[in-house]
Amino acid sequence: MIENFDNLRQILENLSSVKMAAKLHDLGKIPEQILNKCGPLDEQEWKIVREHPSIGAEILEPIEPLADLVPIVQCHHERWNGSGYPAGLKGIAIPLAS
């Protein structure tokens, strides 16, 4: 329980980073024709969807003032149970701000 409060404290201390990451999280944007597709996505389209967090992180990485946002952007589609993407991270391996 105390660990959860420490995590909350960390988020509050880094709130400006979280706000900025929220604005930039889809920087490696998915093409509109895929986002707006009515039917199911094919394998290549899913590959593009799964890669967009990594593309966004790669764009931000060389920008020194935004370096702390890279893990947040990289992991914003990861899920606690490991079913997310791009890396299939689980639990505490996922940055809390993501």
mmCIF file of C-alpha atoms in Angstrom:
data_model
loop_
_atom_site.group_PDB
_atom_site.id
_atom_site.type_symbol
_atom_site.label_atom_id
_atom_site.label_comp_id
_atom_site.label_asym_id
_atom_site.label_seq_id
_atom_site.Cartn_x
_atom_site.Cartn_y
_atom_site.Cartn_z
ATOM 1 C CA MET A 1 0.000 0.000 0.000
ATOM 2 C CA ILE A 2 2.792 2.423 0.903
ATOM 3 C CA GLU A 3 4.488 1.539 -2.389
ATOM 4 C CA ASN A 4 1.351 2.718 -4.221
ATOM 5 C CA PHE A 5 1.566 6.073 -2.444
ATOM 6 C CA ASP A 6 5.223 6.356 -3.437
ATOM 7 C CA ASN A 7 4.210 5.681 -7.029
ATOM 8 C CA LEU A 8 1.516 8.343 -6.824
ATOM 9 C CA ARG A 9 4.027 10.782 -5.358
ATOM 10 C CA GLN A 10 6.385 10.076 -8.259
ATOM 11 C CA ILE A 11 3.634 10.775 -10.781
ATOM 12 C CA LEU A 12 2.648 14.019 -9.090
ATOM 13 C CA GLU A 13 6.272 15.145 -9.015
ATOM 14 C CA ASN A 14 6.547 14.412 -12.735
ATOM 15 C CA LEU A 15 3.137 15.735 -13.723
ATOM 16 C CA SER A 16 4.536 18.117 -16.322
ATOM 17 C CA SER A 17 6.281 15.188 -18.029
ATOM 18 C CA VAL A 18 3.072 13.171 -17.957
ATOM 19 C CA LYS A 19 1.127 16.082 -19.459
ATOM 20 C CA MET A 20 3.681 16.522 -22.233
ATOM 21 C CA ALA A 21 3.791 12.771 -22.923
ATOM 22 C CA ALA A 22 0.000 12.766 -23.208
ATOM 23 C CA LYS A 23 0.298 15.354 -25.960
ATOM 24 C CA LEU A 24 3.085 13.480 -27.758
ATOM 25 C CA HIS A 25 2.196 9.829 -27.128
ATOM 26 C CA ASP A 26 0.989 9.194 -30.683
ATOM 27 C CA LEU A 27 3.836 11.043 -32.372
ATOM 28 C CA GLY A 28 4.574 7.944 -34.482
ATOM 29 C CA LYS A 29 1.050 8.339 -35.813
ATOM 30 C CA ILE A 30 -0.862 5.606 -37.573
ATOM 31 C CA PRO A 31 -2.038 6.548 -41.100
ATOM 32 C CA GLU A 32 -5.651 7.727 -41.261
ATOM 33 C CA GLN A 33 -6.640 5.025 -43.746
ATOM 34 C CA ILE A 34 -5.756 2.439 -41.088
ATOM 35 C CA LEU A 35 -7.305 4.365 -38.179
ATOM 36 C CA ASN A 36 -10.555 4.882 -40.074
ATOM 37 C CA LYS A 37 -10.762 1.453 -41.715
ATOM 38 C CA CYS A 38 -14.233 -0.045 -41.364
ATOM 39 C CA GLY A 39 -13.238 -3.704 -41.550
ATOM 40 C CA PRO A 40 -10.649 -5.753 -39.712
ATOM 41 C CA LEU A 41 -6.995 -4.840 -40.091
ATOM 42 C CA ASP A 42 -4.740 -7.125 -42.100
ATOM 43 C CA GLU A 43 -1.387 -8.373 -40.796
ATOM 44 C CA GLN A 44 0.622 -5.486 -42.299
ATOM 45 C CA GLU A 45 -1.794 -2.896 -40.869
ATOM 46 C CA TRP A 46 -1.531 -4.450 -37.382
ATOM 47 C CA LYS A 47 2.250 -4.348 -37.711
ATOM 48 C CA ILE A 48 2.047 -0.600 -38.372
ATOM 49 C CA VAL A 49 -0.268 -0.125 -35.381
ATOM 50 C CA ARG A 50 2.050 -2.100 -33.069
ATOM 51 C CA GLU A 51 5.121 -0.146 -34.215
ATOM 52 C CA HIS A 52 3.810 3.385 -33.650
ATOM 53 C CA PRO A 53 4.902 3.660 -29.978
ATOM 54 C CA SER A 54 8.474 2.740 -30.938
ATOM 55 C CA ILE A 55 8.473 5.214 -33.819
ATOM 56 C CA GLY A 56 7.297 7.991 -31.502
ATOM 57 C CA ALA A 57 9.997 7.093 -28.965
ATOM 58 C CA GLU A 58 12.673 7.122 -31.695
ATOM 59 C CA ILE A 59 11.570 10.599 -32.786
ATOM 60 C CA LEU A 60 11.803 11.941 -29.213
ATOM 61 C CA GLU A 61 15.014 10.176 -28.187
ATOM 62 C CA PRO A 62 17.523 12.627 -29.726
ATOM 63 C CA ILE A 63 15.686 15.651 -28.283
ATOM 64 C CA GLU A 64 17.474 16.072 -24.948
ATOM 65 C CA PRO A 65 14.774 18.145 -23.142
ATOM 66 C CA LEU A 66 12.204 15.447 -23.971
ATOM 67 C CA ALA A 67 14.356 12.396 -23.159
ATOM 68 C CA ASP A 68 12.378 11.581 -19.997
ATOM 69 C CA LEU A 69 9.254 11.151 -22.153
ATOM 70 C CA VAL A 70 10.732 8.343 -24.265
ATOM 71 C CA PRO A 71 9.780 5.434 -21.935
ATOM 72 C CA ILE A 72 6.291 6.858 -21.431
ATOM 73 C CA VAL A 73 5.661 7.162 -25.171
ATOM 74 C CA GLN A 74 7.325 3.795 -25.868
ATOM 75 C CA CYS A 75 5.101 1.955 -23.382
ATOM 76 C CA HIS A 76 1.733 3.689 -23.657
ATOM 77 C CA HIS A 77 0.065 0.594 -25.165
ATOM 78 C CA GLU A 78 1.622 -1.930 -22.770
ATOM 79 C CA ARG A 79 -0.845 -3.713 -20.487
ATOM 80 C CA TRP A 80 -0.438 -4.986 -16.927
ATOM 81 C CA ASN A 81 -1.107 -8.591 -18.038
ATOM 82 C CA GLY A 82 1.505 -8.474 -20.821
ATOM 83 C CA SER A 83 -1.000 -8.388 -23.675
ATOM 84 C CA GLY A 84 0.033 -4.926 -24.885
ATOM 85 C CA TYR A 85 2.567 -3.778 -27.422
ATOM 86 C CA PRO A 86 5.225 -3.126 -28.665
ATOM 87 C CA ALA A 87 7.239 -5.249 -26.179
ATOM 88 C CA GLY A 88 4.556 -7.174 -24.263
ATOM 89 C CA LEU A 89 5.826 -5.832 -20.931
ATOM 90 C CA LYS A 90 4.050 -6.942 -17.747
ATOM 91 C CA GLY A 91 3.290 -5.389 -14.397
ATOM 92 C CA ILE A 92 5.933 -3.215 -12.812
ATOM 93 C CA ALA A 93 8.135 -3.451 -15.925
ATOM 94 C CA ILE A 94 5.783 -0.856 -17.447
ATOM 95 C CA PRO A 95 6.591 2.754 -16.520
ATOM 96 C CA LEU A 96 3.808 3.928 -14.228
ATOM 97 C CA ALA A 97 3.316 7.158 -16.176
ATOM 98 C CA SER A 98 2.550 5.175 -19.332
#
